[in-house]
Amino acid sequence: MANTLGPNIAAVLPEKQGRLTISERPIPTPGPGELLVRNEAVAANPSDWKVQSLGVIVDKFPAVLGSDVAGIVVSVGPGVTRFKAGDHVMAFALGMVLGNIDGAALQTFTILNEAATSHLPKSLTFQQGATLPVAMATAAIALFADLELPMREKRDNEQGAILVWGGASAVGVGAIQIAHALGWTVYTTASPKHHAWLKKLGATDAWDYRDSEAAQHIGQAAKAAGLKIRGAIDTRSEDSSFDLVTAALVAANSTSGGRVATLLPWPADKPRPEGIETFSTNCFRFVKDRQDIGSWLFDSWLYKALEDGSIEPAPKVRVIEGGLKGAQSMLDTLKAGVSGEKLVINIGGQPDRSRD
Ligand SMILES: NC(=O)c1ccc[n+]([C@@H]2O[C@H](COP(=O)([O-])OP(=O)(O)OC[C@H]3O[C@@H](n4cnc5c(N)ncnc54)[C@H](OP(=O)(O)O)[C@@H]3O)[C@@H](O)[C@H]2O)c1
């Protein structure tokens, strides 16, 4: 296999809290329910730099990091029904967290789980495809599992708004787009330079999270619209964000029965606000107890919503040069902070897909 496919070059984390080094790895064979994919683009997530810098989650070394990929199917394992060799796909590569080095993204060939893979619409580049899977899966778990939004279009007799705190983050734009596409009113906070963009993606209104009056403004907007905030996603989940999201629910008279999904855990020493239920989002639930959400997203909705224009690829792609050799720079850049962008490296030779 290696002779015909070429080498599997990987950005390897040799040891806990080490730096990425380039080396060659064997090309794996897909097992039942798995696909072997030649990666064209890989995007970075905060979990990648956190695993590296903080030495968390991954405890087997050498390791390969990375979870967001887009590429071309090389072969499929037994039982795979939705994909065949040659298909262009985007996927949430599960290997980093499952401790399966063959299933991590930052290498030429990755083993993907069919349940975490979507076809890539023709209108998207591989880079755009790589920006979506982790953020969309996390947003879907937060919305449907934590906030208990119905996994279908809103009905006329259903009321309420969704608050996405930190809407310009990758998960934030995913949540805004899903909630809006299903018919919900969405309030968000972000830097003012992103407000017009987030409204275009579906936010009803946007405020600056640095504005000390933001919570009051959100409360006023909800009350003026006659809406309760039925759920909030705190994509920041750091520092004052827990209190600010709570204040917005208080200002909107929405504490009773209000649900808050936090992407990082609610601090142990911070009292839970009365009336509000808090949930620590776990994106991996789509392959565990909420496979229905994974199936909704990866089997059908994501592809269809991109094809029919209900959603668009976002945040904006920023390519870090150097291919896999640029992977360390990509993680360092993400750790330093991004604003409304998703960092991507090109791995294969076809970053802009030919339209066949
Ligand atoms: N629990 C899970 O399963 C799960 C899954 C995925 C991610 N996460 C975690 O969720 C967090 C977000 O991930 P991501 O990939 O979406 O992040 P990201 O795209 O890297 O987030 C960048 C955005 O954060 C916003 N931001 C910075 N400071 C802020 C503040 N004080 N208040 C509100 N927004 C602020 C910025 O907004 P502006 O540009 O508007 O300033 C920026 O656009 C990370 O901590 C990540 O580790 C958890």
Short mmCIF file of C-alpha atoms and ligand atoms in Angstrom, two decimals:
data_model
loop_
_atom_site.label_atom_id
_atom_site.label_comp_id
_atom_site.label_asym_id
_atom_site.label_seq_id
_atom_site.Cartn_x
_atom_site.Cartn_y
_atom_site.Cartn_z
CA MET A 1 0.00 0.00 0.00
CA ALA A 2 2.77 2.42 0.97
CA ASN A 3 4.38 2.05 -2.47
CA THR A 4 1.33 3.27 -4.34
CA LEU A 5 0.12 5.88 -1.89
CA GLY A 6 3.41 7.50 -0.93
CA PRO A 7 4.66 8.06 2.60
CA ASN A 8 2.51 8.94 5.60
CA ILE A 9 4.25 12.05 6.91
CA ALA A 10 3.14 13.10 10.40
CA ALA A 11 3.64 16.00 12.79
CA VAL A 12 4.42 13.92 15.86
CA LEU A 13 4.32 14.98 19.50
CA PRO A 14 7.23 12.88 20.76
CA GLU A 15 6.64 13.36 24.49
CA LYS A 16 4.40 15.12 26.98
CA GLN A 17 4.65 18.91 26.45
CA GLY A 18 7.22 18.44 23.67
CA ARG A 19 7.33 20.25 20.33
CA LEU A 20 6.02 18.73 17.10
CA THR A 21 8.57 16.95 14.92
CA ILE A 22 8.11 15.61 11.41
CA SER A 23 8.50 11.87 10.88
CA GLU A 24 7.15 9.05 8.77
CA ARG A 25 4.53 6.63 10.07
CA PRO A 26 3.01 3.48 8.58
CA ILE A 27 -0.18 3.83 6.54
CA PRO A 28 -2.94 2.17 8.54
CA THR A 29 -5.72 -0.06 7.22
CA PRO A 30 -9.35 0.87 7.95
CA GLY A 31 -11.29 -1.51 10.20
CA PRO A 32 -15.07 -2.01 10.40
CA GLY A 33 -16.93 1.29 10.09
CA GLU A 34 -13.73 3.17 9.26
CA LEU A 35 -12.31 5.07 6.28
CA LEU A 36 -8.72 5.71 5.30
CA VAL A 37 -8.48 9.30 4.07
CA ARG A 38 -5.66 11.20 2.44
CA ASN A 39 -5.86 14.57 4.14
CA GLU A 40 -5.86 17.74 2.06
CA ALA A 41 -6.40 20.26 4.86
CA VAL A 42 -6.30 20.12 8.66
CA ALA A 43 -7.63 22.85 10.97
CA ALA A 44 -6.51 23.53 14.53
CA ASN A 45 -8.66 23.57 17.65
CA PRO A 46 -7.84 24.97 21.08
CA SER A 47 -7.72 21.38 22.38
CA ASP A 48 -4.63 20.80 20.21
CA TRP A 49 -2.50 23.48 21.85
CA LYS A 50 -3.95 22.65 25.27
CA VAL A 51 -2.96 18.99 24.93
CA GLN A 52 0.52 20.04 23.89
CA SER A 53 1.17 22.93 26.27
CA LEU A 54 -0.68 21.75 29.35
CA GLY A 55 0.07 18.04 28.97
CA VAL A 56 -3.61 17.08 29.38
CA ILE A 57 -5.89 14.41 27.82
CA VAL A 58 -3.22 12.50 25.83
CA ASP A 59 -1.04 10.16 27.87
CA LYS A 60 0.43 7.84 25.20
CA PHE A 61 3.52 9.05 23.32
CA PRO A 62 4.55 9.48 20.61
CA ALA A 63 1.17 11.02 19.76
CA VAL A 64 -0.40 12.81 16.83
CA LEU A 65 -2.70 15.77 17.47
CA GLY A 66 -5.52 17.27 15.43
CA SER A 67 -9.22 16.59 15.01
CA ASP A 68 -10.54 18.61 12.04
CA VAL A 69 -9.79 17.22 8.58
CA ALA A 70 -10.93 17.34 4.98
CA GLY A 71 -9.58 15.03 2.32
CA ILE A 72 -10.14 12.23 -0.17
CA VAL A 73 -11.22 8.70 0.75
CA VAL A 74 -8.54 6.14 -0.15
CA SER A 75 -10.35 3.00 1.01
CA VAL A 76 -13.16 1.95 3.30
CA GLY A 77 -13.41 -0.81 5.90
CA PRO A 78 -16.11 -3.47 6.22
CA GLY A 79 -19.62 -2.18 6.82
CA VAL A 80 -19.05 1.37 5.55
CA THR A 81 -22.09 2.31 3.47
CA ARG A 82 -22.02 6.08 2.92
CA PHE A 83 -18.55 6.46 1.38
CA LYS A 84 -16.33 4.98 -1.29
CA ALA A 85 -12.79 5.55 -2.54
CA GLY A 86 -12.44 8.93 -4.23
CA ASP A 87 -15.15 10.72 -2.21
CA HIS A 88 -14.28 14.16 -0.86
CA VAL A 89 -15.08 14.32 2.85
CA MET A 90 -14.77 16.39 6.01
CA ALA A 91 -14.58 14.76 9.44
CA PHE A 92 -14.07 14.98 13.15
CA ALA A 93 -11.01 12.75 13.54
CA LEU A 94 -11.39 11.00 16.90
CA GLY A 95 -7.91 9.53 17.31
CA MET A 96 -6.30 12.21 19.44
CA VAL A 97 -8.80 11.81 22.24
CA LEU A 98 -9.30 8.05 21.86
CA GLY A 99 -5.54 7.47 22.06
CA ASN A 100 -5.45 6.00 18.53
CA ILE A 101 -2.51 7.62 16.76
CA ASP A 102 -3.74 6.41 13.34
CA GLY A 103 -6.98 8.34 13.81
CA ALA A 104 -5.48 11.77 14.52
CA ALA A 105 -5.45 14.54 11.94
CA LEU A 106 -1.96 16.01 11.67
CA GLN A 107 -0.57 13.47 9.21
CA THR A 108 -1.01 12.60 5.56
CA PHE A 109 -3.35 9.65 6.12
CA THR A 110 -5.96 9.39 8.87
CA ILE A 111 -8.38 6.66 9.88
CA LEU A 112 -11.84 8.21 10.25
CA ASN A 113 -15.00 6.89 11.84
CA GLU A 114 -17.89 6.82 9.34
CA ALA A 115 -20.21 8.25 12.02
CA ALA A 116 -18.04 11.37 12.29
CA THR A 117 -17.66 12.00 8.56
CA SER A 118 -19.67 14.02 6.02
CA HIS A 119 -19.47 14.38 2.29
CA LEU A 120 -17.88 17.70 1.33
CA PRO A 121 -20.18 19.84 -0.82
CA LYS A 122 -18.67 20.78 -4.19
CA SER A 123 -18.85 24.49 -3.39
CA LEU A 124 -16.43 24.19 -0.45
CA THR A 125 -12.66 24.06 -0.55
CA PHE A 126 -10.90 21.45 1.53
CA GLN A 127 -9.75 24.22 3.88
CA GLN A 128 -13.32 25.36 4.42
CA GLY A 129 -14.41 21.78 5.02
CA ALA A 130 -11.71 21.33 7.65
CA THR A 131 -13.02 24.30 9.66
CA LEU A 132 -16.42 22.75 10.35
CA PRO A 133 -16.62 19.28 11.95
CA VAL A 134 -15.45 19.87 15.55
CA ALA A 135 -17.16 23.24 15.91
CA MET A 136 -20.43 22.03 14.39
CA ALA A 137 -20.47 18.84 16.45
CA THR A 138 -19.80 20.82 19.64
CA ALA A 139 -22.47 23.39 18.79
CA ALA A 140 -24.97 20.62 18.02
CA ILE A 141 -24.31 18.85 21.33
CA ALA A 142 -24.62 22.14 23.25
CA LEU A 143 -27.87 23.08 21.48
CA PHE A 144 -29.64 19.71 21.35
CA ALA A 145 -28.25 17.77 24.32
CA ASP A 146 -27.53 20.55 26.82
CA LEU A 147 -30.13 23.20 25.92
CA GLU A 148 -32.64 20.56 24.76
CA LEU A 149 -33.54 22.39 21.57
CA PRO A 150 -35.62 20.09 19.35
CA MET A 151 -33.52 18.58 16.55
CA ARG A 152 -35.78 19.98 13.83
CA GLU A 153 -37.19 23.30 12.68
CA LYS A 154 -38.88 25.45 15.32
CA ARG A 155 -42.66 25.25 15.33
CA ASP A 156 -44.86 28.36 15.49
CA ASN A 157 -46.07 27.54 18.99
CA GLU A 158 -42.48 27.29 20.33
CA GLN A 159 -41.05 30.45 21.82
CA GLY A 160 -37.71 31.66 23.05
CA ALA A 161 -34.30 32.93 22.09
CA ILE A 162 -30.83 31.43 22.25
CA LEU A 163 -27.88 33.41 23.58
CA VAL A 164 -24.43 32.60 22.16
CA TRP A 165 -21.80 34.32 24.30
CA GLY A 166 -18.62 34.67 22.23
CA GLY A 167 -20.33 34.27 18.86
CA ALA A 168 -17.23 34.86 16.72
CA SER A 169 -15.55 31.72 18.05
CA ALA A 170 -15.64 28.62 15.84
CA VAL A 171 -18.20 26.93 18.10
CA GLY A 172 -20.09 30.23 18.41
CA VAL A 173 -20.62 30.69 14.67
CA GLY A 174 -21.62 27.04 14.45
CA ALA A 175 -24.25 27.50 17.16
CA ILE A 176 -25.55 30.74 15.64
CA GLN A 177 -25.89 29.13 12.24
CA ILE A 178 -27.60 25.95 13.42
CA ALA A 179 -30.04 27.76 15.74
CA HIS A 180 -30.89 30.36 13.09
CA ALA A 181 -31.33 27.77 10.34
CA LEU A 182 -33.85 25.95 12.56
CA GLY A 183 -35.80 29.18 13.06
CA TRP A 184 -34.72 30.44 16.49
CA THR A 185 -33.99 34.01 17.50
CA VAL A 186 -30.27 34.23 18.36
CA TYR A 187 -28.59 36.92 20.45
CA THR A 188 -24.81 37.01 20.58
CA THR A 189 -21.79 38.89 21.89
CA ALA A 190 -18.55 39.50 20.00
CA SER A 191 -16.06 42.22 19.15
CA PRO A 192 -17.93 44.99 17.28
CA LYS A 193 -15.98 44.33 14.06
CA HIS A 194 -17.79 40.96 13.83
CA HIS A 195 -21.35 42.17 14.45
CA ALA A 196 -22.39 42.65 10.80
CA TRP A 197 -20.88 39.28 9.85
CA LEU A 198 -22.62 37.44 12.69
CA LYS A 199 -25.95 39.03 11.79
CA LYS A 200 -25.43 37.84 8.22
CA LEU A 201 -24.87 34.32 9.59
CA GLY A 202 -28.15 34.52 11.49
CA ALA A 203 -27.74 36.45 14.74
CA THR A 204 -30.78 38.65 15.40
CA ASP A 205 -28.64 41.14 17.31
CA ALA A 206 -25.10 41.39 18.65
CA TRP A 207 -23.36 43.26 21.48
CA ASP A 208 -19.76 43.72 22.56
CA TYR A 209 -18.86 41.30 25.36
CA ARG A 210 -16.56 44.02 26.74
CA ASP A 211 -19.50 46.43 27.18
CA SER A 212 -20.44 46.48 30.87
CA GLU A 213 -24.05 47.05 29.79
CA ALA A 214 -24.17 44.08 27.38
CA ALA A 215 -26.23 41.88 29.71
CA GLN A 216 -28.75 44.70 30.22
CA HIS A 217 -29.02 45.30 26.47
CA ILE A 218 -29.63 41.61 25.83
CA GLY A 219 -32.30 41.58 28.54
CA GLN A 220 -34.00 44.64 27.04
CA ALA A 221 -33.95 43.13 23.54
CA ALA A 222 -35.50 39.86 24.74
CA LYS A 223 -38.17 41.66 26.75
CA ALA A 224 -38.98 44.00 23.85
CA ALA A 225 -39.42 40.95 21.61
CA GLY A 226 -41.55 39.23 24.25
CA LEU A 227 -39.09 36.34 24.43
CA LYS A 228 -37.43 34.40 27.23
CA ILE A 229 -33.88 33.22 26.68
CA ARG A 230 -34.46 29.48 26.82
CA GLY A 231 -30.79 28.62 26.69
CA ALA A 232 -27.31 30.13 26.51
CA ILE A 233 -24.00 28.76 25.28
CA ASP A 234 -20.93 30.25 26.93
CA THR A 235 -18.23 29.59 24.35
CA ARG A 236 -15.70 31.47 26.46
CA SER A 237 -16.26 29.80 29.85
CA GLU A 238 -13.40 31.73 31.39
CA ASP A 239 -13.02 34.61 33.84
CA SER A 240 -16.15 36.77 34.02
CA SER A 241 -18.11 35.03 31.23
CA PHE A 242 -20.04 32.79 33.69
CA ASP A 243 -21.29 35.88 35.57
CA LEU A 244 -22.02 37.86 32.40
CA VAL A 245 -24.11 35.09 30.86
CA THR A 246 -25.98 34.71 34.15
CA ALA A 247 -26.56 38.48 34.25
CA ALA A 248 -28.04 38.38 30.74
CA LEU A 249 -30.49 35.65 31.78
CA VAL A 250 -31.42 37.65 34.89
CA ALA A 251 -31.91 40.82 32.81
CA ALA A 252 -34.13 38.88 30.40
CA ASN A 253 -36.26 37.44 33.24
CA SER A 254 -35.12 34.03 32.03
CA THR A 255 -33.52 32.38 35.05
CA SER A 256 -36.41 30.05 35.81
CA GLY A 257 -35.80 26.96 33.69
CA GLY A 258 -32.93 28.69 31.86
CA ARG A 259 -30.21 26.34 30.70
CA VAL A 260 -26.55 27.32 30.25
CA ALA A 261 -24.06 25.16 28.34
CA THR A 262 -20.43 25.92 29.18
CA LEU A 263 -17.65 24.71 26.88
CA LEU A 264 -15.25 24.57 29.80
CA PRO A 265 -16.48 23.37 33.22
CA TRP A 266 -18.29 25.72 35.57
CA PRO A 267 -15.68 26.57 38.26
CA ALA A 268 -16.11 24.43 41.38
CA ASP A 269 -15.90 27.45 43.69
CA LYS A 270 -18.52 29.48 41.80
CA PRO A 271 -22.08 29.06 43.12
CA ARG A 272 -24.64 27.93 40.51
CA PRO A 273 -27.18 30.67 39.84
CA GLU A 274 -30.61 29.97 41.29
CA GLY A 275 -33.14 28.66 38.78
CA ILE A 276 -30.53 28.13 36.06
CA GLU A 277 -29.29 24.66 35.15
CA THR A 278 -25.69 24.46 33.93
CA PHE A 279 -24.24 21.80 31.64
CA SER A 280 -20.62 21.12 30.79
CA THR A 281 -20.66 20.42 27.06
CA ASN A 282 -18.89 17.27 25.88
CA CYS A 283 -18.60 17.20 22.11
CA PHE A 284 -17.76 13.47 22.12
CA ARG A 285 -21.30 12.62 23.16
CA PHE A 286 -22.12 12.35 19.44
CA VAL A 287 -20.29 9.01 19.38
CA LYS A 288 -21.43 7.98 22.87
CA ASP A 289 -24.90 8.58 24.35
CA ARG A 290 -26.10 11.06 21.68
CA GLN A 291 -25.33 9.21 18.46
CA ASP A 292 -28.67 10.55 17.21
CA ILE A 293 -27.13 14.03 17.15
CA GLY A 294 -24.03 12.77 15.33
CA SER A 295 -26.18 11.02 12.78
CA TRP A 296 -28.38 14.12 12.28
CA LEU A 297 -25.31 16.26 11.72
CA PHE A 298 -22.84 14.08 9.85
CA ASP A 299 -25.19 11.81 7.90
CA SER A 300 -27.37 14.53 6.50
CA TRP A 301 -27.94 18.01 7.93
CA LEU A 302 -24.44 19.53 7.60
CA TYR A 303 -24.07 18.58 3.93
CA LYS A 304 -27.63 19.63 3.03
CA ALA A 305 -27.49 22.94 4.91
CA LEU A 306 -24.23 23.86 3.13
CA GLU A 307 -25.61 22.78 -0.24
CA ASP A 308 -28.85 24.73 0.05
CA GLY A 309 -27.16 27.79 1.55
CA SER A 310 -28.89 27.62 4.96
CA ILE A 311 -25.41 27.88 6.45
CA GLU A 312 -22.01 28.82 5.09
CA PRO A 313 -18.48 27.72 5.92
CA ALA A 314 -17.28 29.87 8.84
CA PRO A 315 -15.17 31.20 10.50
CA LYS A 316 -12.90 32.53 7.77
CA VAL A 317 -9.96 30.31 6.80
CA ARG A 318 -6.46 31.53 7.56
CA VAL A 319 -3.84 29.28 5.98
CA ILE A 320 -0.61 28.75 7.89
CA GLU A 321 2.11 28.03 5.39
CA GLY A 322 4.48 25.08 5.37
CA GLY A 323 2.12 22.11 5.31
CA LEU A 324 2.75 19.69 8.18
CA LYS A 325 5.98 21.55 8.94
CA GLY A 326 3.73 24.52 9.71
CA ALA A 327 1.66 22.54 12.24
CA GLN A 328 3.64 23.77 15.25
CA SER A 329 3.32 27.36 14.09
CA MET A 330 -0.43 26.82 13.64
CA LEU A 331 -0.79 25.64 17.25
CA ASP A 332 1.39 28.48 18.58
CA THR A 333 -0.67 31.03 16.62
CA LEU A 334 -3.96 29.62 17.92
CA LYS A 335 -2.65 29.63 21.49
CA ALA A 336 -1.80 33.33 21.11
CA GLY A 337 -5.46 33.90 20.14
CA VAL A 338 -7.50 34.28 16.96
CA SER A 339 -10.49 36.48 16.16
CA GLY A 340 -13.17 35.17 13.82
CA GLU A 341 -10.71 32.88 12.02
CA LYS A 342 -9.91 29.20 11.83
CA LEU A 343 -6.28 28.24 11.25
CA VAL A 344 -5.63 25.61 8.59
CA ILE A 345 -2.64 23.90 7.00
CA ASN A 346 -2.62 22.39 3.53
CA ILE A 347 -1.32 18.85 3.40
CA GLY A 348 -2.22 17.42 0.02
CA GLY A 349 -1.77 18.89 -3.38
CA GLN A 350 -5.33 20.00 -4.10
CA PRO A 351 -6.28 22.82 -1.73
CA ASP A 352 -8.73 24.23 -4.27
CA ARG A 353 -10.81 21.37 -5.56
CA SER A 354 -11.30 20.86 -9.24
CA ARG A 355 -14.99 21.00 -10.08
CA ASP A 356 -15.67 17.74 -11.84
N1 LIG B 1 -16.43 21.06 25.69
C1 LIG B 1 -16.17 20.70 24.45
O1 LIG B 1 -16.56 19.63 23.99
C2 LIG B 1 -15.42 21.68 23.58
C3 LIG B 1 -15.36 21.46 22.18
C4 LIG B 1 -14.72 22.43 21.39
C5 LIG B 1 -14.12 23.53 22.00
N2 LIG B 1 -14.14 23.65 23.36
C6 LIG B 1 -13.56 24.83 24.02
O2 LIG B 1 -14.41 25.91 23.68
C7 LIG B 1 -13.66 27.11 23.62
C8 LIG B 1 -13.94 27.80 22.29
O3 LIG B 1 -13.39 27.03 21.23
P1 LIG B 1 -13.37 27.62 19.75
O4 LIG B 1 -12.59 26.71 18.89
O5 LIG B 1 -14.75 27.97 19.36
O6 LIG B 1 -12.55 28.95 20.03
P2 LIG B 1 -11.90 30.04 19.06
O7 LIG B 1 -12.56 30.03 17.73
O8 LIG B 1 -10.43 29.89 19.11
O9 LIG B 1 -12.30 31.37 19.86
C9 LIG B 1 -11.82 32.60 19.43
C10 LIG B 1 -12.86 33.65 19.76
O10 LIG B 1 -12.95 33.84 21.16
C11 LIG B 1 -13.57 35.08 21.35
N3 LIG B 1 -13.26 35.65 22.65
C12 LIG B 1 -12.05 35.99 23.12
N4 LIG B 1 -12.18 36.53 24.37
C13 LIG B 1 -13.50 36.52 24.66
C14 LIG B 1 -14.26 36.93 25.78
N5 LIG B 1 -13.68 37.47 26.86
N6 LIG B 1 -15.59 36.79 25.74
C15 LIG B 1 -16.20 36.25 24.66
N7 LIG B 1 -15.53 35.82 23.56
C16 LIG B 1 -14.19 35.95 23.56
C17 LIG B 1 -13.01 35.97 20.26
O11 LIG B 1 -14.07 36.80 19.88
P3 LIG B 1 -13.87 38.21 19.10
O12 LIG B 1 -13.11 37.88 17.88
O13 LIG B 1 -15.28 38.62 18.87
O14 LIG B 1 -13.13 39.12 20.06
C18 LIG B 1 -12.53 35.00 19.18
O15 LIG B 1 -13.16 35.18 17.93
C19 LIG B 1 -12.21 26.70 23.85
O16 LIG B 1 -11.89 26.89 25.21
C20 LIG B 1 -12.20 25.24 23.51
O17 LIG B 1 -11.15 24.54 24.16
C21 LIG B 1 -14.79 22.76 24.14
#
